[in-house]
Structure formats: C-alpha cells, structure tokens
Short mmCIF file of C-alpha atoms and ligand atoms in Angstrom, two decimals:
data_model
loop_
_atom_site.label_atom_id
_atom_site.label_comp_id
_atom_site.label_asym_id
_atom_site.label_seq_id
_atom_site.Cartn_x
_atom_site.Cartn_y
_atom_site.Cartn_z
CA UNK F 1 0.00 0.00 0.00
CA UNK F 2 2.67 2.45 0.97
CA UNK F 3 4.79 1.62 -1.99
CA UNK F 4 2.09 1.91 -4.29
CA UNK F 5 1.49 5.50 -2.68
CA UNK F 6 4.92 6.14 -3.33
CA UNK F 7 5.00 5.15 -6.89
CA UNK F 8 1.67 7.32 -7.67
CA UNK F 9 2.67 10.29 -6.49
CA UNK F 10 6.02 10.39 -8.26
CA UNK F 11 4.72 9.19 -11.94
CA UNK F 12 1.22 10.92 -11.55
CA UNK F 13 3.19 14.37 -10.42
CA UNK F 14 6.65 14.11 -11.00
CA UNK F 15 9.43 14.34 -8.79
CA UNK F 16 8.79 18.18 -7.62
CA UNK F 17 5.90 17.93 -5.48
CA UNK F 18 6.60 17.03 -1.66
CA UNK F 19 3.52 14.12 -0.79
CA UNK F 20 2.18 15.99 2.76
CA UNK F 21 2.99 19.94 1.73
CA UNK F 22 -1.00 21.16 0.75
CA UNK F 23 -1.66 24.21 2.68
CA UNK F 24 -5.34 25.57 1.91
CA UNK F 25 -5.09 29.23 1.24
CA UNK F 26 -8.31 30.22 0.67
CA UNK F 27 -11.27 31.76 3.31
CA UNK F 28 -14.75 30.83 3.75
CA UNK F 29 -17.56 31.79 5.52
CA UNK F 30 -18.13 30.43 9.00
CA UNK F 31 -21.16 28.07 8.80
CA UNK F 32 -22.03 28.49 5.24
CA UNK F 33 -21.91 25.75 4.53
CA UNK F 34 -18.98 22.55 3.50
CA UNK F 35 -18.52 24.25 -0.33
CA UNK F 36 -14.98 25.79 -0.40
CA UNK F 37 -13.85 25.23 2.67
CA UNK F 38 -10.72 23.25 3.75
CA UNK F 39 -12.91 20.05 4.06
CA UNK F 40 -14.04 20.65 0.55
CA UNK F 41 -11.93 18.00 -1.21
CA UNK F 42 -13.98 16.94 -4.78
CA UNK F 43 -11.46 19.73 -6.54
CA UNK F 44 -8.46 21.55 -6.76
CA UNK F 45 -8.50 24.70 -5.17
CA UNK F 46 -6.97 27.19 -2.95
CA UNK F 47 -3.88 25.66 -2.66
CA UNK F 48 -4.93 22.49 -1.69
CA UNK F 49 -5.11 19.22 -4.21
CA UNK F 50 -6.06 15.62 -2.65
CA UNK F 51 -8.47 14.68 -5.50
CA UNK F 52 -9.28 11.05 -6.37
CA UNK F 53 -7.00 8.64 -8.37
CA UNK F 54 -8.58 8.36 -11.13
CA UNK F 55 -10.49 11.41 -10.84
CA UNK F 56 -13.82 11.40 -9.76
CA UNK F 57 -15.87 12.61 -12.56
CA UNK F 58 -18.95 13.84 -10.44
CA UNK F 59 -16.12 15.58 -7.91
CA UNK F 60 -17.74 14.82 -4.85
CA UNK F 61 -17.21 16.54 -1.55
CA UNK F 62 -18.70 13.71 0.96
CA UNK F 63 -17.44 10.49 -0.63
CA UNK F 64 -14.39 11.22 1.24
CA UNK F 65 -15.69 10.79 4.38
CA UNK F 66 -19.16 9.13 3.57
CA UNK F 67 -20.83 7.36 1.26
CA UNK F 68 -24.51 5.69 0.70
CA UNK F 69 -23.49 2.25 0.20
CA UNK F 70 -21.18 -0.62 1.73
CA UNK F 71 -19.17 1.66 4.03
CA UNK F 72 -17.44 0.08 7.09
CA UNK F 73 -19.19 -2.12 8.94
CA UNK F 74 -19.40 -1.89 13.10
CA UNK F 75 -17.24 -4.89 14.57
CA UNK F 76 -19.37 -7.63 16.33
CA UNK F 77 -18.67 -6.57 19.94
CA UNK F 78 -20.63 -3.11 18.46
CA UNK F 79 -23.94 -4.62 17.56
CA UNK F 80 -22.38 -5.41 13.66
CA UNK F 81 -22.53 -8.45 11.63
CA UNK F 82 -20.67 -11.37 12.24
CA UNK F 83 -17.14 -12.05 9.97
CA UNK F 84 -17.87 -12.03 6.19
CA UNK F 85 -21.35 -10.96 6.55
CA UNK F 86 -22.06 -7.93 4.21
CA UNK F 87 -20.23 -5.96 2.09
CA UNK F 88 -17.69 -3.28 2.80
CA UNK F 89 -14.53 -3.93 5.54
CA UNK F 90 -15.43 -3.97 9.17
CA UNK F 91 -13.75 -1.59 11.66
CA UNK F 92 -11.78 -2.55 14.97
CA UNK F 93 -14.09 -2.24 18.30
CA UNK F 94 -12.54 0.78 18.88
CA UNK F 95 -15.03 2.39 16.12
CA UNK F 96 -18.06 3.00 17.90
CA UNK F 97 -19.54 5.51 15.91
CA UNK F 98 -19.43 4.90 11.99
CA UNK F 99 -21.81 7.48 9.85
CA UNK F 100 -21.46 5.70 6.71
CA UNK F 101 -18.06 6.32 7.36
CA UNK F 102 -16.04 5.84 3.74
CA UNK F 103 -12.58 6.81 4.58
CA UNK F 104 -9.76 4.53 5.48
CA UNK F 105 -8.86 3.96 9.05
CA UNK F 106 -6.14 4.69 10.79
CA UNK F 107 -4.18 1.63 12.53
CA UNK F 108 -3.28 3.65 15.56
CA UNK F 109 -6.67 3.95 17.04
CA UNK F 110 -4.79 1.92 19.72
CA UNK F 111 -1.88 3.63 20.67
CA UNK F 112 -2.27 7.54 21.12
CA UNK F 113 -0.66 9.19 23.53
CA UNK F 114 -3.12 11.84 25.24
CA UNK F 115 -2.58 14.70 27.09
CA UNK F 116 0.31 14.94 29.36
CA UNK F 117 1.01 18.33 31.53
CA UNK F 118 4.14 16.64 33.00
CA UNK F 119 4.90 15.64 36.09
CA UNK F 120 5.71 18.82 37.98
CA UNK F 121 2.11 19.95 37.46
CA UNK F 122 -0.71 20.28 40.49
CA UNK F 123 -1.85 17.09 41.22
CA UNK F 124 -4.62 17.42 43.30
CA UNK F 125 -7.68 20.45 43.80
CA UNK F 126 -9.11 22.39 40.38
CA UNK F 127 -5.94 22.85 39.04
CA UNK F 128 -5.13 19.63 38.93
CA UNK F 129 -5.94 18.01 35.51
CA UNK F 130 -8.71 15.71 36.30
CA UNK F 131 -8.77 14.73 32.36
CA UNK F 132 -5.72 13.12 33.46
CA UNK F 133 -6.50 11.60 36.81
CA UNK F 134 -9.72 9.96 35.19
CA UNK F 135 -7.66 8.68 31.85
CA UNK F 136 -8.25 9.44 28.38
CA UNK F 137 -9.08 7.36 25.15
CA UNK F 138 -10.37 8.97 21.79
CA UNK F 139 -13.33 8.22 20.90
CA UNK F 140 -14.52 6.84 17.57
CA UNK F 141 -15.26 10.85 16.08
CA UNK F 142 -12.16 12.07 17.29
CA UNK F 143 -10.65 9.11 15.50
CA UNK F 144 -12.31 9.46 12.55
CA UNK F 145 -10.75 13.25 12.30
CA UNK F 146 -7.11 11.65 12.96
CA UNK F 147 -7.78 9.33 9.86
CA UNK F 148 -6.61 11.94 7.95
CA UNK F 149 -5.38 14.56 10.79
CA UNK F 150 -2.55 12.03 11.95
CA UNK F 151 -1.29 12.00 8.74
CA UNK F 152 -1.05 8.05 8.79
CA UNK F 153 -3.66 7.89 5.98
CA UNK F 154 -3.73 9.45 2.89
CA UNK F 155 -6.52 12.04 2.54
CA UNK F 156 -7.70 10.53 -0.47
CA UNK F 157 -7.67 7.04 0.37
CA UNK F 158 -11.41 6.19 0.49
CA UNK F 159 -13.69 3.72 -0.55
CA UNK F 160 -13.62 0.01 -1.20
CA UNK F 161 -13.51 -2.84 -3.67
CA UNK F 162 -17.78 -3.53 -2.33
CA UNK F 163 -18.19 -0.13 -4.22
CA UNK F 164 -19.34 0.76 -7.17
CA UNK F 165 -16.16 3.58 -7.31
CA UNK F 166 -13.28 4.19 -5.24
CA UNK F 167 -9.84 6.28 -4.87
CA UNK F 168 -6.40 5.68 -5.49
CA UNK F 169 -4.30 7.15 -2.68
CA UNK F 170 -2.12 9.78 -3.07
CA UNK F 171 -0.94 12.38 -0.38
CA UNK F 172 -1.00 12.83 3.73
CA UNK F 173 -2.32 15.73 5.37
CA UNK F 174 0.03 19.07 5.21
CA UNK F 175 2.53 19.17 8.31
CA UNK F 176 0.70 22.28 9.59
CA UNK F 177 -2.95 20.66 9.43
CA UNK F 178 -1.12 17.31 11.10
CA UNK F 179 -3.10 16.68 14.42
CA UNK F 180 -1.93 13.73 16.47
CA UNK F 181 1.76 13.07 14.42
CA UNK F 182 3.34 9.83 15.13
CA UNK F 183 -0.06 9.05 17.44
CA UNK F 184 1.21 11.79 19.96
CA UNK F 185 -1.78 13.82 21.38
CA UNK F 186 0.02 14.65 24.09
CA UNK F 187 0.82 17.90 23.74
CA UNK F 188 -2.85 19.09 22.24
CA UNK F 189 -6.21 20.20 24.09
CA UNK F 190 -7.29 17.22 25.91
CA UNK F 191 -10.04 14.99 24.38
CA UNK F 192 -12.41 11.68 24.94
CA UNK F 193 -12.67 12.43 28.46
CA UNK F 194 -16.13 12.33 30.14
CA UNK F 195 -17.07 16.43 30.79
CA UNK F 196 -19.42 16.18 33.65
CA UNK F 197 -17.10 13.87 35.45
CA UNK F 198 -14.23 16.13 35.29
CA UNK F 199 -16.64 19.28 35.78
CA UNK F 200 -17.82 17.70 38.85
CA UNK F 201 -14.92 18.35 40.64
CA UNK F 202 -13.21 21.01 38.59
CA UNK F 203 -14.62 24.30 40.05
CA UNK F 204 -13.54 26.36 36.82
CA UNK F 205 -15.13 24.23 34.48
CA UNK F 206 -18.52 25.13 33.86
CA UNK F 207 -21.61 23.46 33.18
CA UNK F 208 -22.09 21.39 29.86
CA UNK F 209 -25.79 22.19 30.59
CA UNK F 210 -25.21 26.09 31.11
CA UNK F 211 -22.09 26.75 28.81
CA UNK F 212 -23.24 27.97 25.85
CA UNK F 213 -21.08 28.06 22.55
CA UNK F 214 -22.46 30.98 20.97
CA UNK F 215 -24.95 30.70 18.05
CA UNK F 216 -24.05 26.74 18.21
CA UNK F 217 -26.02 25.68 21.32
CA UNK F 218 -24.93 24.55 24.56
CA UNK F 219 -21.68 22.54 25.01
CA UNK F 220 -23.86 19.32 26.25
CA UNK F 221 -24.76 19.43 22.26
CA UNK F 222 -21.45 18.89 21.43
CA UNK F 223 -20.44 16.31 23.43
CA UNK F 224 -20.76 12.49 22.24
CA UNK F 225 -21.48 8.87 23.40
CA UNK F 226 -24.35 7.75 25.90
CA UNK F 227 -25.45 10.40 27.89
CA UNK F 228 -23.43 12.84 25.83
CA UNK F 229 -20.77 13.38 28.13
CA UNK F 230 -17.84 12.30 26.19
CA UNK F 231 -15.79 15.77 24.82
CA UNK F 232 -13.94 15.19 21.44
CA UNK F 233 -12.45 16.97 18.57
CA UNK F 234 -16.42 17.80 17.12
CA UNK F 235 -17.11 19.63 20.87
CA UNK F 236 -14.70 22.68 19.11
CA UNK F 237 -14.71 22.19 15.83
CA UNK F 238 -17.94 21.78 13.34
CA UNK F 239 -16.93 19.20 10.37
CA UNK F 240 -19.31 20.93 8.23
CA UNK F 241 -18.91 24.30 8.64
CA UNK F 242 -22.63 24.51 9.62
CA UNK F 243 -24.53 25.99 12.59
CA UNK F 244 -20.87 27.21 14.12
CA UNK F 245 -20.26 30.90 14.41
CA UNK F 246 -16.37 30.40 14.63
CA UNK F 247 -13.34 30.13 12.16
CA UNK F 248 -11.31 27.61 11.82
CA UNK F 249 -14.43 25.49 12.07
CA UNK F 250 -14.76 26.17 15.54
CA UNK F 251 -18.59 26.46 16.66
CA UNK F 252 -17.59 29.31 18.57
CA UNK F 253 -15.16 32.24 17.37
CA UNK F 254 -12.41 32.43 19.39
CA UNK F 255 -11.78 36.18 18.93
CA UNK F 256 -11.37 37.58 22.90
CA UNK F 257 -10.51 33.71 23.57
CA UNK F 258 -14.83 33.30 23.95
CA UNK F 259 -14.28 29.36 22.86
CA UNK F 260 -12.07 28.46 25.45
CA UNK F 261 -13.81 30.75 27.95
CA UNK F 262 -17.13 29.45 27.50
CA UNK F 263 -16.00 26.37 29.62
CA UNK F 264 -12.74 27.45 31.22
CA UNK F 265 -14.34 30.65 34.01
CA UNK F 266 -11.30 32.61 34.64
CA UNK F 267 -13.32 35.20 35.68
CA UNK F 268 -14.52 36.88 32.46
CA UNK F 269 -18.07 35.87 30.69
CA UNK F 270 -17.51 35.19 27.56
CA UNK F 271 -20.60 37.68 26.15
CA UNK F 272 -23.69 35.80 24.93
CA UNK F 273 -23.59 37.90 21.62
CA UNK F 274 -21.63 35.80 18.76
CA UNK F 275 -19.25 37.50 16.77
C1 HEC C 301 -13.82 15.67 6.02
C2 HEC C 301 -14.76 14.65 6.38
C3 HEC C 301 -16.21 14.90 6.16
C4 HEC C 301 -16.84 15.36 5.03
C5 HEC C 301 -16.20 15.80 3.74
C6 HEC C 301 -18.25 15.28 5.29
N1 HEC C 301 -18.48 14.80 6.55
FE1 HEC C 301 -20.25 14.31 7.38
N2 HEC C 301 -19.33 13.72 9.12
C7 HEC C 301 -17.98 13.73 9.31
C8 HEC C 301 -17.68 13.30 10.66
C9 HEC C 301 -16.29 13.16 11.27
C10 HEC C 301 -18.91 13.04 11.26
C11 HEC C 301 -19.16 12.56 12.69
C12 HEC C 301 -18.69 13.55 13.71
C13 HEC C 301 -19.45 14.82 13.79
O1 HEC C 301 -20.63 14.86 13.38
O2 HEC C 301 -18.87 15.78 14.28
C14 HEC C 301 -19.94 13.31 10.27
C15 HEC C 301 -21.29 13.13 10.45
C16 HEC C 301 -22.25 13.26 9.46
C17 HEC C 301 -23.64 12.96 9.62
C18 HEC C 301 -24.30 12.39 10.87
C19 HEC C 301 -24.37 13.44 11.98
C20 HEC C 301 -25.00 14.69 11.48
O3 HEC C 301 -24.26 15.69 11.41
O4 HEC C 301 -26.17 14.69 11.07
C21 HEC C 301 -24.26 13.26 8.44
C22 HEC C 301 -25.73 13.12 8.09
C23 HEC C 301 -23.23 13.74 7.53
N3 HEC C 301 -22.03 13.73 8.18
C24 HEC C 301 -23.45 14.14 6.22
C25 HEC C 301 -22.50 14.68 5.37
C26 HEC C 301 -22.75 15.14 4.01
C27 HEC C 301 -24.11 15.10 3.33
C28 HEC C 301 -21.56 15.56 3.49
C29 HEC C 301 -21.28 16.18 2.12
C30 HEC C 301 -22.08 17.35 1.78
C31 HEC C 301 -20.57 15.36 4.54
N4 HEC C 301 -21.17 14.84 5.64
C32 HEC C 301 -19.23 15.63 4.37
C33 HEC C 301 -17.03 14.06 8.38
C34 HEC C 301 -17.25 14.56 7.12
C1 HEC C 302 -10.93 13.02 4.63
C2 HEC C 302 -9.89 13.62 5.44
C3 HEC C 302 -10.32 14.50 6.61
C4 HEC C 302 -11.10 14.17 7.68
C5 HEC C 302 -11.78 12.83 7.95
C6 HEC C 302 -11.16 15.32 8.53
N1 HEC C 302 -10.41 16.34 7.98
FE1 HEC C 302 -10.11 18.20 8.74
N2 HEC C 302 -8.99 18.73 7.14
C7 HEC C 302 -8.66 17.88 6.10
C8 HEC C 302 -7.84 18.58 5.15
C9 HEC C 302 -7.27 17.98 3.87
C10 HEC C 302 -7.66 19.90 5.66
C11 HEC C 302 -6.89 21.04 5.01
C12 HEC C 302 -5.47 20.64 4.79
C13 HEC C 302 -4.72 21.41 3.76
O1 HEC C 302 -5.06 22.56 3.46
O2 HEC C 302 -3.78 20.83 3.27
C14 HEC C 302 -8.40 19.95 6.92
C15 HEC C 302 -8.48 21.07 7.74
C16 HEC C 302 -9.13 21.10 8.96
C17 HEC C 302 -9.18 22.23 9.84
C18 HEC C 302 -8.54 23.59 9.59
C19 HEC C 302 -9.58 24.64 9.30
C20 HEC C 302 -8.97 25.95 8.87
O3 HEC C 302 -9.76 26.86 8.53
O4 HEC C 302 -7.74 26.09 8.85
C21 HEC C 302 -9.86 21.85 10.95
C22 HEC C 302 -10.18 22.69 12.17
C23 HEC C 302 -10.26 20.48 10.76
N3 HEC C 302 -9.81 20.05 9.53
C24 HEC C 302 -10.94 19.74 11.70
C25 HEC C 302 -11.40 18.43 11.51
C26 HEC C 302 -12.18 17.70 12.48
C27 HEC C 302 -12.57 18.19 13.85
C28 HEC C 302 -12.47 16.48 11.93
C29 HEC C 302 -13.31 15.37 12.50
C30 HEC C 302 -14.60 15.75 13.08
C31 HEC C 302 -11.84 16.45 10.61
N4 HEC C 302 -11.21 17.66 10.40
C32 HEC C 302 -11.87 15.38 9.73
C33 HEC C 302 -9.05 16.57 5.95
C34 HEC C 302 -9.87 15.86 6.81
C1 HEC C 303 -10.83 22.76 23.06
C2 HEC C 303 -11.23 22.95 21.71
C3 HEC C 303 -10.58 22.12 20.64
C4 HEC C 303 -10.55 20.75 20.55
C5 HEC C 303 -11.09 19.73 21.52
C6 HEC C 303 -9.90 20.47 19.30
N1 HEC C 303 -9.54 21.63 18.65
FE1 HEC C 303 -8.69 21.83 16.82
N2 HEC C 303 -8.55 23.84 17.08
C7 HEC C 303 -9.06 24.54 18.13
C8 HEC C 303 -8.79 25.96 17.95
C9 HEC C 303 -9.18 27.06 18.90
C10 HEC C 303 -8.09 26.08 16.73
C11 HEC C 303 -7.60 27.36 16.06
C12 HEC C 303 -6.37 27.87 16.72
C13 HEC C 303 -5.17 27.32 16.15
O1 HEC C 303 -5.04 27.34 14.90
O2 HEC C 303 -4.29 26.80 16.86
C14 HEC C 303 -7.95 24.72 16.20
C15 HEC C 303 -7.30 24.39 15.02
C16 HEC C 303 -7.30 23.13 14.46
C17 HEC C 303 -6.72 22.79 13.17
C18 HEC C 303 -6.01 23.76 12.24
C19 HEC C 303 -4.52 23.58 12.33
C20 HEC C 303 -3.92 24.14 13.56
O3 HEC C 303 -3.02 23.49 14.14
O4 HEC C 303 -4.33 25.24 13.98
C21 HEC C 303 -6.93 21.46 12.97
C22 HEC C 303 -6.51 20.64 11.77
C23 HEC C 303 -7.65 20.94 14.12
N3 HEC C 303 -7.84 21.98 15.00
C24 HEC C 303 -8.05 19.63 14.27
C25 HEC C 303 -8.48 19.08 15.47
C26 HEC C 303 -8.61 17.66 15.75
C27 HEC C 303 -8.32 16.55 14.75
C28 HEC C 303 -9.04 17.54 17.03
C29 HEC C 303 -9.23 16.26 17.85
C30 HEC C 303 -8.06 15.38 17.96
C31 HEC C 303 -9.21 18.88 17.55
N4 HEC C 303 -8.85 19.78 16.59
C32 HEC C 303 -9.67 19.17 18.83
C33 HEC C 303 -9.75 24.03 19.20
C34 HEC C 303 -9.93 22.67 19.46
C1 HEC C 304 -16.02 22.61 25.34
C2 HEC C 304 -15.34 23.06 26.53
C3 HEC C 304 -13.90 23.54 26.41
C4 HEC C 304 -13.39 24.44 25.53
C5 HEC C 304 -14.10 25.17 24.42
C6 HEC C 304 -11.99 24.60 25.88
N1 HEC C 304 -11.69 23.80 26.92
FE1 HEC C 304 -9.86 23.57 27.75
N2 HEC C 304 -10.56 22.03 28.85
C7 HEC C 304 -11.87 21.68 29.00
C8 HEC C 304 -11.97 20.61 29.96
C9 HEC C 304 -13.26 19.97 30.44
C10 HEC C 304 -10.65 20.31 30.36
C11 HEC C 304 -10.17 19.25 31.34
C12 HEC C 304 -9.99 19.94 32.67
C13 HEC C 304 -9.31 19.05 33.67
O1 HEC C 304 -8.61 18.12 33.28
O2 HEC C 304 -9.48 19.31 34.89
C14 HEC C 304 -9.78 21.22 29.63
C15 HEC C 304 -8.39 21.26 29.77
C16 HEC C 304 -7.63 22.33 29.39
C17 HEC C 304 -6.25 22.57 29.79
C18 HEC C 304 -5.39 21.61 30.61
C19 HEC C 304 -5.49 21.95 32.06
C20 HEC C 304 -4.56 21.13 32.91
O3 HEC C 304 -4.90 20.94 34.09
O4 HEC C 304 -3.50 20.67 32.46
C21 HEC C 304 -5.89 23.78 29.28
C22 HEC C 304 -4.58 24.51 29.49
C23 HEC C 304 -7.01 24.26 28.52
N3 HEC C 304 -8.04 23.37 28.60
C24 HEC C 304 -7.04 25.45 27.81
C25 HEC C 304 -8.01 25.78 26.88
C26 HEC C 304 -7.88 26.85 25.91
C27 HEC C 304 -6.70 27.79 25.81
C28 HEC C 304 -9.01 26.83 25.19
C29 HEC C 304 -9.36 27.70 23.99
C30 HEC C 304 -8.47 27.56 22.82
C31 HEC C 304 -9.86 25.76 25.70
N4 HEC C 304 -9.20 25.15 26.72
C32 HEC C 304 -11.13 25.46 25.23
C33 HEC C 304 -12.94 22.22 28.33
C34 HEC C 304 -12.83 23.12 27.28
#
C-alpha cells in the first residue's frame, strides 16, 4: 500500500511535489456551509489538491468521508454483523460511531498518547488536571478526524472494492494541518474524556448544561457517546462548517478567547452575543 502510494505520487506528479505539503489558502464563511472550505476535497482549489486517483468525474465533496453504500461495517462486539457478513470492511471495536463512514482507518486507534502536563504539574484540587487523573481514550469521532489529521492515511484514500467507485491514494495531510503526528496527542487540548465527570470536581469548568457556545447551542450538544458526556475533537470544531459561528471550524469564534472561555471561568463571561 505504501509503496504503491509512493509510486503514484512520483509518476502521476513528478518528482517536484513534496507528498504531505497542501496548505489551503483560501477563506470561507463560518457556517455556510462545506462548499470551499478546507474540508471541501472533490477539486483543486486554494492551494490544496487531494483529488481522487482516477479522478472522480462527479467531484464529490462527501465520498471522502461518507458514502450511501457498503461503508465500514461496526465490529461484532458493536452490535455489527458477524465475519464475512455484508459488504464493505469492518472496523476494529474501537469504532463506535461509523456514519457511513467511507474513509480509510487509521491503525493507531490503539496507541495515542493523550494529554500529558508533566509531572511537575498540580496534582490534586481544580488545578489539577482531572482529564488526566480519570484517563483518556479517543473516541470513535475524534478518530475518525485523525484518519486523515494524523497524517497516517492518505486524505484521499477512500472507498472500497464492495463499491461501485473508489480512490487511489495519493498524499498525507500538510505538516501544519497534522493533528496527532506519530499518534502523539500529548501535547494538544485534551479529548475523549467524560465532561461532567471532570466538571464535577473542577470548580472552573462550567456546566455542559449552562455553557453555551455561541450561536451553536450549549456545550452538552457537542459532546458524544451515551449520555453525551464524552468531549472530542467535534465539541470545538464543526466538520461541516454549519450551525458554528467560529473560524477555523470552531462552533464558537475564538476572537477575545470566547471558545475556550465558554468552559474554562477565569473570571470573564464570555458575552452571549456571537461574533
Ligand atoms: C472531512 C470529512 C467529512 C466530510 C467531507 C463530510 N463529513 Fe459528514 N461527518 C464527518 C464526521 C467526522 C462526522 C461525525 C462527527 C461529527 O458529526 O462531528 C460526520 C457526520 C455526518 C452525519 C451524521 C451526523 C450529522 O451531522 O447529522 C451526516 C448526516 C453527515 N455527516 C453528512 C455529510 C454530508 C451530506 C456531506 C457532504 C455534503 C458530509 N457529511 C461531508 C465528516 C465529514
Ligand atoms: C478526509 C480527510 C479529513 C477528515 C476525515 C477530517 N479532515 Fe479536517 N482537514 C482535512 C484537510 C485535507 C484539511 C486542510 C489541509 C490542507 O489545506 O492541506 C483539513 C483542515 C481542517 C481544519 C482547519 C480549518 C482551517 O480553517 O484552517 C480543521 C479545524 C479540521 N480540519 C478539523 C477536523 C475535524 C474536527 C475532523 C473530525 C470531526 C476532521 N477535520 C476530519 C481533511 C480531513
Ligand atoms: C478545546 C477545543 C478544541 C478541541 C477539543 C480540538 N480543537 Fe482543533 N482547534 C481549536 C482551535 C481554537 C483552533 C484554532 C487555533 C489554532 O489554529 O491553533 C484549532 C485548530 C485546528 C486545526 C487547524 C490547524 C492548527 O493546528 O491550527 C486542525 C486541523 C484541528 N484543529 C483539528 C483538530 C482535531 C483533529 C481535534 C481532535 C483530535 C481537535 N482539533 C480538537 C480548538 C480545538
Ligand atoms: C467545550 C469546553 C472547552 C473548551 C471550548 C476549551 N476547553 Fe480547555 N478544557 C476543558 C476541559 C473539560 C478540560 C479538562 C480539565 C481538567 O482536566 O481538569 C480542559 C483542559 C484544558 C487545559 C489543561 C489543564 C490542565 O490541568 O492541564 C488547558 C490549558 C485548557 N483546557 C485550555 C483551553 C484553551 C486555551 C481553550 C481555547 C483555545 C480551551 N481550553 C477550550 C474544556 C474546554
């Protein structure tokens, strides 16, 4: 697979273009919509170039993340078929939550690192981390983003041979856009941690069910899983550029820092108004 990536880029581009250096240099409008923004990947344009090999003729924006048909399957211990039931691959347990998902998985679903502060930081009272006293592990829509964020997987690589059309692969993520490199999370805003059990005894966290992200709703919303308590990359960010406020996809702006002050109270209220 990785040779074959190899081989494409070089004779379907020549020797001058790096595989992972795409940076998208265009703007769009926050929550207007998936068209033209960064996650808009059916063409060529602003900067950025992961289109299908062979090109898709209808240039599609969701196949790369979703299709109608034969997608992956939930494993067995998730409620899915048993082996070689179906068409379509089946994902590891750790793939809980599969919208028609259509883009290849990553293999290191297993083996992130998450958040460390280090060990000279408060270890007990609010400003202790209680992310990391109650433990971390991604959950399946975080690792759906680091399918392609991780830069393990090409950002074309979709589909499957159950399909009526599929990719070739071609190129990784660009470095700057690279979210979880060599499975090290480590060092980025703490995720798949359950909110209310860390807000519980975090007295600057507020409420999930009072915190509101702008125009975007309240942050219990935005959290996943049973109960909706889980936080993961989708609690900031808005895949589809709809219904947030924010750039960058966030469903919040963070002009004034109003994201991360909608949860963190360091004193100052964020302002109800959006942006
Ligand atoms: C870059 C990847 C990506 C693209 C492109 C994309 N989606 Fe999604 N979609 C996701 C992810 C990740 C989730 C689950 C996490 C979430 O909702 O935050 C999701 C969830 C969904 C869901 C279920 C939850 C919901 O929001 O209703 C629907 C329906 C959906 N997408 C439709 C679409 C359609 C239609 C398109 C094309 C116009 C599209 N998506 C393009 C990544 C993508
Ligand atoms: C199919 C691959 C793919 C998936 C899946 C995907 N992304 Fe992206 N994302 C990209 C690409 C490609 C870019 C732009 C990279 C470039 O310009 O080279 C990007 C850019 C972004 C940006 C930058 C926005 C900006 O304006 O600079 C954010 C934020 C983002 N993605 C969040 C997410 C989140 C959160 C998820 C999961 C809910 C997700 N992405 C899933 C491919 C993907
Ligand atoms: C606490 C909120 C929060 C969470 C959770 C979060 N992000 Fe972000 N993300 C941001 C903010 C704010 C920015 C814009 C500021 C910046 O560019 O650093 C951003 C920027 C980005 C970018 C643009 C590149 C960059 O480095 O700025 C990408 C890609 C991205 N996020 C992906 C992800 C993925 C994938 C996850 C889950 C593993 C995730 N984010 C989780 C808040 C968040
Ligand atoms: C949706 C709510 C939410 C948003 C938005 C958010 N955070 Fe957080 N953040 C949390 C929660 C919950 C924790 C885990 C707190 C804990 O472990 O005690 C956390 C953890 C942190 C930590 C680690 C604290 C430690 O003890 O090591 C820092 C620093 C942080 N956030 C800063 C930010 C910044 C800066 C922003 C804006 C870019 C932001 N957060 C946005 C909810 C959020």
């Amino acid at each position: 697979m990785r040779r074959f990536i190899q081989a494409a880029v070089i004779v379907g581009f020549g020797l001058s273009l790096t595989s992972s250096a795409m940076a998208y240099l265009g703007t769009y409008t926050a929550g207007a919509g998936i068209n033209g923004t960064v996650h808009d990947l059916g063409t060529a344009h602003d900067g950025i170039n992961y289109t299908a090999i062979p090109a898709d003729s209808h240039q599609r924006i969701c196949i790369f993340c979703h299709a109608p048909h034969n997608t992956y399957k939930l494993s067995t211990a998730n409620g899915g078929p048993p082996a070689g039931i179906g068409g379509g691959p089946t994902a590891p347990d750790a793939f809980d939550y599969l919208p028609l998902w259509n883009h290849e998985l990553t293999a290191n679903y297993a083996s992130y690192t998450m958040y460390q502060n280090g060990p000279g930081a408060p270890q007990i009272g609010a400003k202790a981390s209680q992310a990391i006293l109650n433990g971390m592990t991604p959950g399946s829509t975080s690792l759906l983003c680091l399918s392609c964020h991780d830069g393990s997987v090409a950002v074309n690589s979709y589909g499957n041979s159950s399909q009526l059309s599929q990719s070739g692969t071609g190129a990784t993520i660009g470095a700057q856009y690279q979210i979880g490199k060599d499975n090290y999370l480590g060092n980025h805003h703490p995720i798949g941690f359950d909110y209310d059990a860390v807000q519980a005894v975090d007295t600057e966290i507020r409420s999930a069910d009072s915190a509101n992200l702008g125009g975007a709703g309240l942050v219990r919303e935005h959290l996943y899983g049973p109960g909706s308590t889980m936080m993961e990359c989708g609690t900031c960010h808005a895949v589809h550029n709809k219904g947030n406020t924010g750039e960058t996809l966030l469903w919040r702006s963070d002009i004034n820092s109003q994201l991360c002050l909608t949860c963190h109270d360091k004193g100052t209220d964020p302002g109800t108004a959006t942006p």
